[in-house]
Coordinates of C-alpha atoms in Angstrom, one line a residue:
M21 CA -0.3 -0.3 0.1
T22 CA 1.0 3.8 -0.1
R23 CA 3.5 5.5 2.5
Y24 CA 3.3 9.2 3.1
L25 CA 6.6 9.8 5.0
Y26 CA 7.1 13.2 6.4
L27 CA 10.4 14.2 7.2
T28 CA 10.9 17.2 9.5
R29 CA 14.0 18.6 11.5
H30 CA 14.3 19.4 14.3
G31 CA 13.4 23.1 15.9
E32 CA 16.2 24.9 16.8
A33 CA 18.8 23.9 19.3
T34 CA 20.9 24.9 22.1
P35 CA 24.6 26.7 21.4
D36 CA 24.7 23.3 23.6
E37 CA 22.3 20.8 21.4
S38 CA 20.9 19.7 25.0
G39 CA 17.3 21.0 24.3
L40 CA 15.5 22.9 21.8
T41 CA 15.6 26.5 21.8
D42 CA 12.5 29.3 22.6
A43 CA 12.4 29.8 19.4
G44 CA 13.0 26.0 18.2
R45 CA 9.8 25.0 21.0
R46 CA 7.5 27.0 19.1
Q47 CA 9.0 25.6 15.9
A48 CA 7.1 22.9 17.3
A49 CA 4.6 23.3 18.7
L50 CA 3.8 25.5 15.1
L51 CA 3.9 21.7 12.7
G52 CA 1.9 20.2 16.2
E53 CA -1.0 22.5 14.8
R54 CA 0.2 22.0 11.0
L55 CA 0.3 17.5 11.4
R56 CA -3.3 17.3 13.3
G57 CA -5.4 16.5 10.4
V58 CA -2.9 13.8 9.4
P59 CA -3.2 10.2 10.0
L60 CA -0.4 9.3 11.2
A61 CA 0.6 6.0 12.6
A62 CA 3.6 7.1 14.3
V63 CA 6.0 9.8 15.3
H64 CA 9.3 8.5 14.5
H65 CA 12.6 10.1 16.3
G66 CA 16.1 9.8 16.3
P67 CA 18.0 9.5 20.4
L68 CA 19.1 13.0 20.5
P69 CA 17.5 15.5 23.2
R70 CA 16.7 17.4 20.0
A71 CA 15.1 15.4 18.2
A72 CA 13.5 13.1 20.5
E73 CA 12.0 16.9 22.1
T74 CA 10.7 18.0 19.2
A75 CA 8.8 15.3 18.6
R76 CA 7.0 14.6 21.7
L77 CA 6.2 18.8 21.4
I78 CA 4.6 17.6 18.3
G79 CA 3.8 14.9 20.0
E80 CA 1.4 16.8 22.0
H81 CA -1.1 17.7 19.6
L82 CA -1.5 14.6 18.4
P83 CA -3.2 12.4 20.6
G84 CA -2.8 8.7 20.0
V85 CA -0.7 8.8 17.9
P86 CA 3.2 6.3 19.4
L87 CA 6.3 8.4 19.5
R88 CA 9.3 5.3 18.6
V89 CA 12.4 6.4 19.4
S90 CA 15.3 5.1 16.8
E91 CA 19.0 5.2 16.0
A92 CA 18.0 5.5 12.7
A93 CA 16.5 8.1 12.8
G94 CA 19.6 10.6 14.2
D95 CA 22.0 12.4 13.4
Y96 CA 25.1 11.0 11.5
V97 CA 26.6 11.3 8.2
P98 CA 24.9 8.7 6.2
Y99 CA 27.1 8.2 2.9
L100 CA 31.5 9.1 2.9
P101 CA 32.4 9.9 -0.8
A102 CA 35.3 8.7 -2.1
R103 CA 37.1 12.1 -4.0
E104 CA 36.7 10.6 -7.9
E105 CA 33.0 10.2 -6.9
L106 CA 32.8 14.2 -6.7
P107 CA 32.9 16.4 -9.3
P108 CA 36.2 18.1 -9.0
E109 CA 34.9 21.9 -8.9
Y110 CA 33.3 20.5 -5.7
A111 CA 35.6 17.7 -4.2
D112 CA 38.1 19.3 -2.1
H113 CA 34.6 21.7 -0.5
F114 CA 32.7 18.6 0.3
L115 CA 35.7 16.3 1.7
G116 CA 36.9 19.2 3.9
F117 CA 33.2 20.1 5.1
L118 CA 33.0 15.9 5.9
A119 CA 36.2 16.1 7.6
R120 CA 34.7 18.0 11.0
F121 CA 32.4 14.8 11.1
P122 CA 33.0 11.2 12.7
G123 CA 33.3 8.4 10.3
A124 CA 30.2 7.3 7.6
E125 CA 27.4 5.3 10.0
P126 CA 26.2 2.6 6.0
K127 CA 24.2 0.6 8.7
L128 CA 22.5 3.1 10.2
A129 CA 21.7 5.7 6.4
R130 CA 20.1 0.8 4.8
E131 CA 17.7 0.6 8.0
A132 CA 17.0 4.2 7.5
L133 CA 15.6 3.1 3.7
D134 CA 14.5 0.2 5.0
L135 CA 12.4 1.5 8.0
F136 CA 11.7 4.5 6.1
T137 CA 11.4 4.3 2.6
G138 CA 8.8 2.1 0.3
P139 CA 5.5 0.8 0.4
V140 CA 4.4 -0.7 3.2
G141 CA 2.1 -3.8 3.3
Q142 CA -1.8 -4.0 3.8
T143 CA -3.1 -1.6 6.0
V144 CA -6.5 -0.2 7.2
N145 CA -7.7 2.6 4.4
G146 CA -4.7 2.2 2.0
T147 CA -2.5 4.5 3.3
R148 CA 0.2 4.7 5.6
H149 CA 1.6 8.3 7.5
E150 CA 4.3 8.6 9.2
L151 CA 6.1 11.7 10.9
V152 CA 10.1 11.1 11.6
V153 CA 12.0 14.3 12.9
T154 CA 15.2 13.5 12.4
H155 CA 18.5 15.5 11.0
N156 CA 19.9 17.7 8.3
F157 CA 22.2 14.3 7.2
L158 CA 19.0 11.6 7.3
I159 CA 16.2 14.3 5.3
G160 CA 19.1 14.8 3.1
W161 CA 20.1 11.2 2.5
L162 CA 16.0 10.2 2.6
V163 CA 15.3 12.8 -0.3
R164 CA 18.5 11.2 -2.3
A165 CA 17.3 8.4 -1.9
A166 CA 13.8 9.2 -3.2
Q167 CA 14.9 11.0 -6.0
D168 CA 18.1 7.8 -7.3
A169 CA 20.3 10.2 -7.3
P170 CA 23.9 8.8 -6.6
E171 CA 24.8 8.3 -2.9
W172 CA 27.2 10.9 -3.1
R173 CA 23.4 13.4 -3.2
W174 CA 22.4 13.5 -0.1
L175 CA 25.7 16.1 0.3
G176 CA 24.2 20.1 -0.6
L177 CA 20.9 19.7 0.2
N178 CA 20.1 21.6 3.3
H179 CA 17.0 21.4 5.8
A180 CA 15.7 23.7 7.9
N181 CA 13.9 24.0 11.5
A182 CA 10.8 22.3 11.7
A183 CA 9.5 22.4 7.9
L184 CA 8.4 19.7 6.3
T185 CA 9.1 17.8 3.7
A186 CA 7.2 14.7 2.1
I187 CA 7.5 12.2 0.0
R188 CA 4.6 9.4 -1.3
Y189 CA 5.7 5.7 -2.3
A190 CA 3.0 3.9 -4.3
P191 CA 3.2 0.1 -5.3
G192 CA 4.8 -0.1 -9.4
R193 CA 5.6 3.7 -9.8
P194 CA 8.7 5.9 -8.2
P195 CA 8.6 7.8 -5.1
S196 CA 7.2 10.5 -5.8
L197 CA 8.9 14.4 -4.0
L198 CA 5.7 15.9 -3.2
F199 CA 6.8 19.0 -1.1
F200 CA 10.6 19.9 0.3
N201 CA 11.9 22.9 3.6
D202 CA 7.7 23.9 3.1
M203 CA 8.1 26.2 6.4
G204 CA 4.5 27.5 5.5
H205 CA 3.1 26.8 8.8
L206 CA 5.5 29.3 10.5
P207 CA 6.0 32.7 11.1
V208 CA 8.8 34.4 9.3
E209 CA 10.8 35.6 12.2
L210 CA 11.2 31.4 12.7
R211 CA 12.0 30.7 9.5
W212 CA 15.5 29.8 8.1
T213 CA 17.0 28.4 10.9
G214 CA 19.0 26.3 10.5
F215 CA 20.5 27.7 7.8
P216 CA 23.8 28.5 7.2
P217 CA 23.3 32.7 7.4
E218 CA 24.9 32.7 3.7
L219 CA 21.3 30.7 2.5
R220 CA 18.7 32.2 4.3
G221 CA 16.1 33.2 2.5

């Protein structure tokens, strides 16, 4: 049956990443209000405090929807490309960026694809709606996979805090990216957080 996968990056985090700022909590609450009418079967979230708190605040607006912690929804590098995979004009930039992080977690990246993507088994109404509260890298990885782009192409995709992305997985069809980085539920002052300053709208 058809799966609708909703992806969001956690709300704006405190500098030490131990939780959310006041703005981040407002972002999460507003996203919960937006999702109130979606028949979500579950909210999956990464184990880190900023994702867990975001999921909890969203869940306050979704009575009866279970919250499920998942290591696969965590914050990690999903794929580390070799230099020869990258366009020469970008290679130094991307490899320098990736050097700031621990090595890739390909097992978790594969688990995320297995858990969160593709059509699902029989459901009551023929569809399943799920939300994953995660981090920028995993959203890039899942969007890349939906677009059947090269594995390195998770790089360069940026997602604002508490923005919303949706992907449709239907039997016999390629995945459809319905929308990406939608901030329509956020007032102007809460948009674009999480983006580098030079990329903010």
